[in-house]
CSV table of C-alpha atoms in Angstrom, one decimal:
chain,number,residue,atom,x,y,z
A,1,UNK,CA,18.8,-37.6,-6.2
A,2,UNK,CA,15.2,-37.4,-6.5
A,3,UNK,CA,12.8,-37.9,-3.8
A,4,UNK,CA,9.1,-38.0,-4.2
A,5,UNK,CA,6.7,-35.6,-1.5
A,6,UNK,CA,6.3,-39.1,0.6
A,7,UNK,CA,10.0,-40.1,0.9
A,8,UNK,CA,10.5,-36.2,1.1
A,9,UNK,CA,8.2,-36.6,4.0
A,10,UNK,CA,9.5,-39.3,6.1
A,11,UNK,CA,13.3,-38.1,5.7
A,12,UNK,CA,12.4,-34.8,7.5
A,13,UNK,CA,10.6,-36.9,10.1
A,14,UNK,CA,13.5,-38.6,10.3
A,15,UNK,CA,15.7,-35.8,11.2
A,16,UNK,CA,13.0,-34.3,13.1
A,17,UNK,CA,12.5,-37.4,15.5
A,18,UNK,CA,16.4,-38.3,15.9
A,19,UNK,CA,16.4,-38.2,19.9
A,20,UNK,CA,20.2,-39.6,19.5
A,21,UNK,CA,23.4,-38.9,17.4
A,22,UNK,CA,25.6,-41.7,16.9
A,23,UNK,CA,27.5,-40.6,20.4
A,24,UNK,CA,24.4,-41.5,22.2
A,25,UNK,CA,23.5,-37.9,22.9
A,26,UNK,CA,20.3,-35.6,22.5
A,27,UNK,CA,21.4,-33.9,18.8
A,28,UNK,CA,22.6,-30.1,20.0
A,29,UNK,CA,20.3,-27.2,19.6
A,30,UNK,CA,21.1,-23.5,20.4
A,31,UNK,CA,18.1,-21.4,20.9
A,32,UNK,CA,18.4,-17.8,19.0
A,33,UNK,CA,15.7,-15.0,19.7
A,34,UNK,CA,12.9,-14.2,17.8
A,35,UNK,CA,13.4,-10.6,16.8
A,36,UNK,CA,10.7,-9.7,13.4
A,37,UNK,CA,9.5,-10.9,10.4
A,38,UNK,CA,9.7,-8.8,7.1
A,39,UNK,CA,7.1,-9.5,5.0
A,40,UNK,CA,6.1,-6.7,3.2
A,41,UNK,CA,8.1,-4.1,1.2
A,42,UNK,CA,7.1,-0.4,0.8
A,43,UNK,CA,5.8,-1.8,-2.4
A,44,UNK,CA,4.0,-4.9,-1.8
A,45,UNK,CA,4.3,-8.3,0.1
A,46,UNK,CA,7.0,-10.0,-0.9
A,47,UNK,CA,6.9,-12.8,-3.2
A,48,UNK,CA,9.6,-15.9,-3.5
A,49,UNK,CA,12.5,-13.7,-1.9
A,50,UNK,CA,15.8,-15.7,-2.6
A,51,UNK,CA,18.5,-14.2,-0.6
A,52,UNK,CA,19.5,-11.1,1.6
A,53,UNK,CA,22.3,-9.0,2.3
A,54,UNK,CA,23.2,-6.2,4.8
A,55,UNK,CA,24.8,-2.9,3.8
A,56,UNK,CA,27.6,-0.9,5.6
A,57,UNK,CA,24.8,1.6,7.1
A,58,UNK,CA,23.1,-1.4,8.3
A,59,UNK,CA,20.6,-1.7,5.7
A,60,UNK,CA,18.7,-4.4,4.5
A,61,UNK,CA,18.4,-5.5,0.8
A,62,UNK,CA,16.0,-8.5,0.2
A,63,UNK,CA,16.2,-10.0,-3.1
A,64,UNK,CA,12.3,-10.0,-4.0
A,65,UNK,CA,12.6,-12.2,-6.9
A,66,UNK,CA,9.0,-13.4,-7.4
A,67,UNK,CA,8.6,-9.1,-8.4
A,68,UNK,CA,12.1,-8.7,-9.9
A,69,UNK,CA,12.9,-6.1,-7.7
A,70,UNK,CA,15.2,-5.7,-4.7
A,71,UNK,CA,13.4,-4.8,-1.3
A,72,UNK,CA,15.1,-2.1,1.3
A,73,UNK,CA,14.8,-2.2,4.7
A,74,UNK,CA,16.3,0.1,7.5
A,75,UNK,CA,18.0,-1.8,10.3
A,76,UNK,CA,14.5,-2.4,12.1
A,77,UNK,CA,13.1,-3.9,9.4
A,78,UNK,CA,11.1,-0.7,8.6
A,79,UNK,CA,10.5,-0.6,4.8
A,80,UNK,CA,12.7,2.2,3.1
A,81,UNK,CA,12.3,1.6,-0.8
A,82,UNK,CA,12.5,-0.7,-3.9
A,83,UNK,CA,14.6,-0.7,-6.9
A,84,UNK,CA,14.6,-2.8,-9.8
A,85,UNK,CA,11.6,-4.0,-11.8
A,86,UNK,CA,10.7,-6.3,-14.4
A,87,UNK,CA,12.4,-5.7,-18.0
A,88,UNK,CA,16.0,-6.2,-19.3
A,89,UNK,CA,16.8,-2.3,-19.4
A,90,UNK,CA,19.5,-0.2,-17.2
A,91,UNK,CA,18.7,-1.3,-13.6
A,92,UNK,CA,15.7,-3.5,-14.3
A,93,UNK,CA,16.1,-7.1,-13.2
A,94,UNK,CA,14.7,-10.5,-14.4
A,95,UNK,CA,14.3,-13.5,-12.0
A,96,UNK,CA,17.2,-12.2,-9.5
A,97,UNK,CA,18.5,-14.7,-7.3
A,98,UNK,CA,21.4,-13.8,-5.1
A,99,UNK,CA,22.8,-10.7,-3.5
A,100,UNK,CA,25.6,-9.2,-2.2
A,101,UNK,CA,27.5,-5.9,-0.2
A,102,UNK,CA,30.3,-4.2,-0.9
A,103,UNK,CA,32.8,-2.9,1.6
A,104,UNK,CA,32.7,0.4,-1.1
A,105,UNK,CA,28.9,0.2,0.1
A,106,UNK,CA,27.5,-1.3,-3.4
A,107,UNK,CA,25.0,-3.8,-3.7
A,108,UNK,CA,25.8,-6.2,-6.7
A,109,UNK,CA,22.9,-8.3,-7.9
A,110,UNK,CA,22.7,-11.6,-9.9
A,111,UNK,CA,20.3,-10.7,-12.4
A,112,UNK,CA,19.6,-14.8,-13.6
A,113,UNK,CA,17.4,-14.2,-16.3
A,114,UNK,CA,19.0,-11.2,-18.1
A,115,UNK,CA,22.2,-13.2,-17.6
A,116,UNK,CA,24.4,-10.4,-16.0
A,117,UNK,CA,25.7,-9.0,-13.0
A,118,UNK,CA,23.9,-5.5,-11.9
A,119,UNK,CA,25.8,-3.0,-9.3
A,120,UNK,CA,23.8,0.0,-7.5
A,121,UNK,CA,24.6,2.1,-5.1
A,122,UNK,CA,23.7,1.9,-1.6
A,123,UNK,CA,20.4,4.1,-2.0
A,124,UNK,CA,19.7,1.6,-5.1
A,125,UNK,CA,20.3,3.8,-7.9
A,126,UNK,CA,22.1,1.6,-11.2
A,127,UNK,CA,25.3,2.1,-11.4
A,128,UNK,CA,26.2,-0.3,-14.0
A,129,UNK,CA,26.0,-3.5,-15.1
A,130,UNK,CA,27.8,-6.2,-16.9
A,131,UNK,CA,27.2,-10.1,-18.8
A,132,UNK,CA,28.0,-12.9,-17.0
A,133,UNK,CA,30.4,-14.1,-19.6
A,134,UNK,CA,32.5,-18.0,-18.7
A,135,UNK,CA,34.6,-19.5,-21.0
A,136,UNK,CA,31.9,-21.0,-22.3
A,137,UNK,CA,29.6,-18.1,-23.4
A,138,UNK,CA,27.0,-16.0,-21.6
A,139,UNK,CA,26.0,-18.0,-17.8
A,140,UNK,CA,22.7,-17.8,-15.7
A,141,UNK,CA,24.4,-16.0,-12.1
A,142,UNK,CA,23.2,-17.5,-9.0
A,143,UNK,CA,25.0,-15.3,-6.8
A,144,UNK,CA,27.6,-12.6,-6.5
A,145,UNK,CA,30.4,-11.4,-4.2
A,146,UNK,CA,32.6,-8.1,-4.1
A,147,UNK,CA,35.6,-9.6,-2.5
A,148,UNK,CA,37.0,-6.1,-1.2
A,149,UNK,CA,39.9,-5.6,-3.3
A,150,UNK,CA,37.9,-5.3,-6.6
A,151,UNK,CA,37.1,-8.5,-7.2
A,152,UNK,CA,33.7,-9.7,-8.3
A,153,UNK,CA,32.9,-13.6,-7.4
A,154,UNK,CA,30.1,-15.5,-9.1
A,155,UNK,CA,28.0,-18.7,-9.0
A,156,UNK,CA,27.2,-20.2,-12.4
A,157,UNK,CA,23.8,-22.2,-13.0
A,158,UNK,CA,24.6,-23.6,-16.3
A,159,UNK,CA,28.5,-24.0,-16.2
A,160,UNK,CA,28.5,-25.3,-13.1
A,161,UNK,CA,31.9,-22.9,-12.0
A,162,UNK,CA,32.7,-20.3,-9.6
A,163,UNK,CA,34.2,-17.0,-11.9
A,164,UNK,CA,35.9,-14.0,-11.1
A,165,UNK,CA,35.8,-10.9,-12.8
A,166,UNK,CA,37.3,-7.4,-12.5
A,167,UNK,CA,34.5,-4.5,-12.3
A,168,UNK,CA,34.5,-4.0,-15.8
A,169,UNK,CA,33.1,-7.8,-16.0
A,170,UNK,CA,36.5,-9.2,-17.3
A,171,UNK,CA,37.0,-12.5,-16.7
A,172,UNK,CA,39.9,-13.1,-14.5
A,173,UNK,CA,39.8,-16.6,-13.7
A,174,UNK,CA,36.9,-19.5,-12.8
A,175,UNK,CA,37.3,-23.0,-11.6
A,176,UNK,CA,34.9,-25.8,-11.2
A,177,UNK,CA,32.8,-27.7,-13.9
A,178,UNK,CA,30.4,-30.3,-13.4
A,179,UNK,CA,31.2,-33.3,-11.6
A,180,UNK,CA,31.3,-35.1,-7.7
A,181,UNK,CA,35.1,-35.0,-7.0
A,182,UNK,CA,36.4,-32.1,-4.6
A,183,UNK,CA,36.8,-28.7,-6.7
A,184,UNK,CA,34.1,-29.7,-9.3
A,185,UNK,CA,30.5,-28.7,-8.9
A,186,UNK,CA,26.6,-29.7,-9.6
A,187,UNK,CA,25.0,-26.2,-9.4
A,188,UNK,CA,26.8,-24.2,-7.2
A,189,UNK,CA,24.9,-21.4,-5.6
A,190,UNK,CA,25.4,-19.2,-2.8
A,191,UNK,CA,28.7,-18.3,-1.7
A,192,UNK,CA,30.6,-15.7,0.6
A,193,UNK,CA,34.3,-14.4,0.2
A,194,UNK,CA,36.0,-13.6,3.7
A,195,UNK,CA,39.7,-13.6,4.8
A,196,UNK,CA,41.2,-15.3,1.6
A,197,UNK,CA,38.7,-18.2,1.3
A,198,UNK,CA,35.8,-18.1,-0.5
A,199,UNK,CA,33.1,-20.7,0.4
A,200,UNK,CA,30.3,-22.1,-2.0
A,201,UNK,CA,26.8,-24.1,-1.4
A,202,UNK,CA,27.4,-26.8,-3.3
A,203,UNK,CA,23.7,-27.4,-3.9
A,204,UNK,CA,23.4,-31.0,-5.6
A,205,UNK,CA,26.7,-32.5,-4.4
A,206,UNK,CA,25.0,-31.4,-0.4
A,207,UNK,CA,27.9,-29.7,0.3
A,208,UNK,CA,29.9,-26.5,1.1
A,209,UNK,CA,33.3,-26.0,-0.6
A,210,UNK,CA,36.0,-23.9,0.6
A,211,UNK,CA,38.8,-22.6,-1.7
A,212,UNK,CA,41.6,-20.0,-1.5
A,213,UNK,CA,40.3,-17.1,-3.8
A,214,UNK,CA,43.4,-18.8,-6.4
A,215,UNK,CA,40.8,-21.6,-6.4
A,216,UNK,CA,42.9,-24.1,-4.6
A,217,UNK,CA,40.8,-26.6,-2.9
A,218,UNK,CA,40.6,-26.7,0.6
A,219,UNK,CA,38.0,-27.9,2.6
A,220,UNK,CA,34.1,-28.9,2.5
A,221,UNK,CA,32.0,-28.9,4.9
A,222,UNK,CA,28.9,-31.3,5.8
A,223,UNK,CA,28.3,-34.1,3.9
A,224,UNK,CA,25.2,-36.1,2.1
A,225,UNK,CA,22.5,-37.3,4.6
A,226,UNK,CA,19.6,-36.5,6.8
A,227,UNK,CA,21.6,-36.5,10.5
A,228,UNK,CA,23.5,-33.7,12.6
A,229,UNK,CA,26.3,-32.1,10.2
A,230,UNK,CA,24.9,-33.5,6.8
A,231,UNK,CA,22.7,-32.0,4.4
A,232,UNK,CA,19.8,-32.5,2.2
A,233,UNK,CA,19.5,-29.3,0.0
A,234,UNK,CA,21.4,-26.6,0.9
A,235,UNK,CA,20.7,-23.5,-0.3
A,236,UNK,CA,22.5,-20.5,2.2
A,237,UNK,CA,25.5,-20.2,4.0
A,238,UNK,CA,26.5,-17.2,5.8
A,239,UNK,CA,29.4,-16.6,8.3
A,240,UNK,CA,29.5,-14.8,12.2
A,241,UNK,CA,32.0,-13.0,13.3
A,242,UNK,CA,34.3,-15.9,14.5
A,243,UNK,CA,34.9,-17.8,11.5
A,244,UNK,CA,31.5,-20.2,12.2
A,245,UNK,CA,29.6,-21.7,9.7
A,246,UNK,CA,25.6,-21.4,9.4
A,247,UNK,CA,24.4,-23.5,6.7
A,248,UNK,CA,20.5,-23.5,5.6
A,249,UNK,CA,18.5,-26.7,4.4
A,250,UNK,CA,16.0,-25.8,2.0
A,251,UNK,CA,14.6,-29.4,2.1
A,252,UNK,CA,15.5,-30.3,6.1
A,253,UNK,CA,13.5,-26.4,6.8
A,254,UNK,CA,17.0,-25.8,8.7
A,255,UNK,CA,19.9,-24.0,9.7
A,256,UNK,CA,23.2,-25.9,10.9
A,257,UNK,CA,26.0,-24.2,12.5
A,258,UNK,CA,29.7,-25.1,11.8
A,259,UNK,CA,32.9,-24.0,13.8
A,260,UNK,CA,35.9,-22.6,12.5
A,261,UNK,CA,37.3,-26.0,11.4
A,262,UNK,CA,34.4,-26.8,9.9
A,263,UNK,CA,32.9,-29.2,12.5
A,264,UNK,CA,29.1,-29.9,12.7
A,265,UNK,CA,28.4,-27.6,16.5
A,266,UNK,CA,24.7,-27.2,17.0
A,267,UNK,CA,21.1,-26.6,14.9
A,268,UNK,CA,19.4,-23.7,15.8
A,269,UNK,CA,16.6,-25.1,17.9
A,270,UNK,CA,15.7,-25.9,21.4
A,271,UNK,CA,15.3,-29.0,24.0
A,272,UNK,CA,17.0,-31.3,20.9
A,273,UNK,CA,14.7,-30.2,18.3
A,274,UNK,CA,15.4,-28.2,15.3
A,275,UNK,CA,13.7,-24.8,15.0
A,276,UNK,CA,11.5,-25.6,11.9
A,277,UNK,CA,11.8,-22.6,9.0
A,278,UNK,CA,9.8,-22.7,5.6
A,279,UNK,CA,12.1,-23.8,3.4
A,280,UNK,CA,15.1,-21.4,3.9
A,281,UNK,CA,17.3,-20.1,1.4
A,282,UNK,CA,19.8,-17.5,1.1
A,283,UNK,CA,21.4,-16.4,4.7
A,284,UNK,CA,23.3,-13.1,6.2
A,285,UNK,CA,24.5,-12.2,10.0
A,286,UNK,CA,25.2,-8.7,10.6
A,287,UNK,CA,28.0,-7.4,12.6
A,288,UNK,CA,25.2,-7.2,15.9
A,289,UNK,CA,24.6,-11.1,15.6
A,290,UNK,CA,21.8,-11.2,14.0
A,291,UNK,CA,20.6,-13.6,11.8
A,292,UNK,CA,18.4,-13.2,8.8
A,293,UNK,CA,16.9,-16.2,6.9
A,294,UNK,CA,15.0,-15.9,3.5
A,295,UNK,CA,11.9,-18.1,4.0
A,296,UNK,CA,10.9,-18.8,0.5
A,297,UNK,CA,7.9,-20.0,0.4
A,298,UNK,CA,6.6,-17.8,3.8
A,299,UNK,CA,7.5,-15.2,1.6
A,300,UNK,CA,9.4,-13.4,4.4
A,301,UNK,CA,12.8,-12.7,5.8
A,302,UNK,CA,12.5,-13.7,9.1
A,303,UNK,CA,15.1,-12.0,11.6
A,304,UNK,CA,16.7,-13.6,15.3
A,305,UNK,CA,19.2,-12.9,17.6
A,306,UNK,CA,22.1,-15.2,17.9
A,307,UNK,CA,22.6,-17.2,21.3
C-alpha cells in the first residue's frame, strides 16, 4: 500500500495520539536508558547506515551503506576501523544492506549491489566471498545469518525467499516466493536464526514470520495496522535474551516489543507515549541488554539500555 507524505502524516499522529487500546487502557510503554549515539566512524560520519551487529568480543559493526563500507566500533562506541569500500573487488562492497555475527567470530555481509554474500574476519580482513545464487539465478541479499552449525541464511530482494547455503555458497534449500498467504513473502528483509527458528521481517506483508530452520511455517507475529502490536513498515527485529521480540517501524519511527509467544507487551517509550526514533531500521541487543537501533536517516546508531 501506498501512502502519500499527508496520509503518511496523519497515521503516525494517529498512533502517536492513541491515549487508549481497545481494553480501555493507556497503550504500554517501557522506558530504556539513553546510553550514546554513534555517528561518526574513524573514517567519516556515517551516511544511510542500514543495520548493526555485535561481535563475540563485543564489538560493533555498523553497516555504513551510504559509503559501502562497514563501520567498527569497540564496546563504547569508540571508533576502531573500517573495511570495505566502494568497487566489486575481493572485500569491496556495493550498496550493503544487512549484517550479521558469527558464533566462529565472522562477520558476513549482504553485499546487495554486487549480488553476493561477503565473510571477514572479526578484525575485518576478507575472508571470502560468494553469489547469492536462488533457483532462479543471481538474487539482490538483504540480509544474512550464520546459523552456528555452518549454515548461512539469506533475505532475497528480488525472489522474494529466504535461502540457505553451505559456506561454500551452495544452495541447500530456500522457501518463500511472492505472495500474502503464511510462508510466502513480499520482500523479506531482516531476519535472525536462534534456537531452531529462524524469524524474518516480512517488510510489505507488515509482518514477522517465524519458521523452523526446515522452513516449516510456524508463527507471525504483528499484524497490518497503525495500533499497539501492528505494523506499518517494518524493517528490524532483533531478539533479548528471553526469547522477546523487538520489532522496528521504519514508518511508525518505532520499536515494539513481543514476548516469547509472540504477544504485543510494551513500546519503548514513556508515560503512554512512544519514544520517537528517525526512521529505524535494522536492530541488535547484546548479551548486556543493550539495544542498538540504526537511525537511517539521523545517520546514527543510537544505543540504550533495556528496562
Amino acid at each position: 500500500m501506498h501512502l502519500s507524505h499527508a496520509n503518511r502524516a496523519l497515521l503516525v499522529a494517529a498512533l502517536l495520539a492513541l491515549p487508549l487500546t481497545g481494553q480501555g487502557t493507556a497503550i504500554p510503554t517501557k522506558t530504556p536508558r539513553h546510553l550514546l549515539h554513534i555517528e561518526s566512524s574513524s573514517a567519516g560520519a556515517l551516511l544511510l547506515p542500514t543495520d548493526v551487529t555485535i561481535g563475540n568480543s563485543g564489538n560493533i559493526y555498523v553497516v555504513d551503506s551510504g559509503n559501502d563500507r562497514i563501520a567498527m566500533f569497540g564496546p563504547a562506541g569508540r571508533a576502531l576501523s573500517t573495511f570495505g569500500g566502494s568497487g566489486a573487488g575481493r572485500g569491496q562492497l556495493k550498496d550493503p544492506i544487512g549484517i550479521g555475527a558469527g558464533r566462529d567470530g565472522k562477520i558476513y555481509v549482504a553485499d546487495a549491489g554486487n549480488r553476493r554474500i561477503q565473510i571477514f574476519s572479526a578484525s575485518g580482513k576478507f575472508i571470502s566471498s560468494f553469489p547469492v545464487k536462488g533457483g532462479s539465478g543471481l538474487v539482490k541479499p538483504v540480509d544474512v545469518a550464520e546459523s552456528g552449525n555452518g549454515e548461512i541464511y539469506v533475505t532475497g530482494n528480488s525472489n522474494h525467499k529466504l535461502m540457505v547455503f553451505n559456506h561454500s555458497g551452495r544452495l541447500l534449500r530456500e522457501w518463500g516466493g511472492e505472495g500474502t498467504s503464511d510462508g510466502l513473502f513480499r520482500y523479506p528483509g531482516t531476519l535472525v536464526v536462534r534456537a531452531g527458528l529462524v524469524y524474518v521481517v516480512d517488510v510489505l506483508n507488515t509482518r514477522v514470520q517465524v519458521f523452523e530452520t526446515s522452513g516449516r511455517f510456524r508463527f507471525n507475529i504483528g499484524e497490518w495496522g497503525v495500533g499497539p502490536g501492528q505494523m506499518f513498515r517494518p524493517k528490524g527485529v532483533a531478539l533479548d535474551a528471553k526469547g522477546r521480540a523487538y520489532v522496528a517501524d521504519s514508518y511508525m519511527d518505532l520499536v515494539q516489543v513481543f514476548d516469547s509467544s509472540y504477544k504485543f507487551m510494551y513500546v519503548l517509550g514513556s508515560s503512554g507515549r512512544p519514544a520517537k526514533f528517525t526512521a529505524p531500521a535494522g536492530l541488535a541487543i547484546d548479551s548486556s541488554g543493550r539495544i542498538y537501533v540504526t537511525e537511517m536517516l539521523k545517520h546514527r546508531v543510537s544505543v540504550y539500555q533495556l528496562p
